[in-house]
Amino acid sequence: MLTQTTSRVLEPSDLDAALAVLDREPVANAFVTSRVQVAGLDPWRLGGEMWGWYEDGMLTSLCYAGANLVPICATPRAVRAFADRARRAGRRCSSIVGPAESAAQLWRLLEPSWGPAREVRSHQPLMVTDRMPTDIAPDPYVRRIRKDEMETIMPACVAMFTEEVGVSPMAGDGGLLYQARVAELVGSGRSFARLDEHGKVAFKAEIGAATDRACQIQGVWVAPEYRGRGLAAPGMAAVLRYALADVAPVASLYVNDFNTAARRTYRRVGFQEVGAFMSVLF
């Protein structure tokens, strides 16, 4: 155990202490917790380093440094230490994302050397529910996507990502990493869609991060030609039913504050705002 106040890169032997920190906020930390539970703290398997901040020898805060830079249960002093480490290492991530307060502080400290960002989304409501809606019937046509339907779901995933993030996931490596992630979700039974009579995706969503305490619904998308036709709420109710029955007792998501239509749909299905995330996109 460290006896000083300091930060360092965590090692596989620190796994239990790291999981204890992550478990303090199971909903907000679901993304990182799910990765750590599968991969441990080995950087190669985890896809990045886990930085730890120690107060009087106790691990109190974390920061995941991979494709995303994610502060976790981070105190102001921890954020300053993580910013110093990130500045020295140079920017390797495509985004900073996390609870709004700590992510905002991290960005203020990094912006002089890492800026400008392509986009800053400073307030993304975090929404949660643990029960099915009583007045929205799940869409009976929303189902799990099969492994042999990758060619069906992939164009919808690319369209959603491009629309949401502003860049195509097929850029750079030709989409290999993104296709692998979609295939992982399909293979684990966490990709859902409603197909129209032509076999084209009309609605889709995934259960992304998943732990035994919480899961995160992501990638919610309605094909442009089907928007305004009432597919979103029943589709979300169907995915929520799968999430609560098969994955975790609590489902969460976060959404851009300017996406009023989506926020209205999520509230109709029973999601309530419990906090906020922030994303800085490079």
mmCIF file of C-alpha atoms in Angstrom, residues 71 97-108 121-126 275-279:
data_model
loop_
_atom_site.group_PDB
_atom_site.id
_atom_site.type_symbol
_atom_site.label_atom_id
_atom_site.label_comp_id
_atom_site.label_asym_id
_atom_site.label_seq_id
_atom_site.Cartn_x
_atom_site.Cartn_y
_atom_site.Cartn_z
ATOM 1 C CA PRO A 71 -12.338 10.212 -14.830
ATOM 2 C CA VAL A 97 -16.103 11.517 -21.308
ATOM 3 C CA GLY A 98 -17.397 11.168 -17.776
ATOM 4 C CA PRO A 99 -19.402 12.809 -14.998
ATOM 5 C CA ALA A 100 -19.858 16.436 -16.015
ATOM 6 C CA GLU A 101 -18.094 18.082 -13.078
ATOM 7 C CA SER A 102 -14.870 16.072 -13.193
ATOM 8 C CA ALA A 103 -14.792 15.911 -17.002
ATOM 9 C CA ALA A 104 -15.197 19.697 -17.188
ATOM 10 C CA GLN A 105 -12.331 20.240 -14.755
ATOM 11 C CA LEU A 106 -10.147 17.787 -16.672
ATOM 12 C CA TRP A 107 -10.855 19.594 -19.933
ATOM 13 C CA ARG A 108 -10.138 23.036 -18.439
ATOM 14 C CA ARG A 121 -21.046 18.521 -25.211
ATOM 15 C CA SER A 122 -21.052 19.965 -21.739
ATOM 16 C CA HIS A 123 -24.370 18.598 -20.446
ATOM 17 C CA GLN A 124 -25.585 15.110 -21.347
ATOM 18 C CA PRO A 125 -28.319 13.998 -18.938
ATOM 19 C CA LEU A 126 -27.739 10.580 -17.345
ATOM 20 C CA GLY A 275 -27.047 13.298 -13.182
ATOM 21 C CA ALA A 276 -25.094 14.483 -16.190
ATOM 22 C CA PHE A 277 -22.142 13.438 -18.308
ATOM 23 C CA MET A 278 -19.876 15.590 -20.449
ATOM 24 C CA SER A 279 -18.106 14.637 -23.673
#
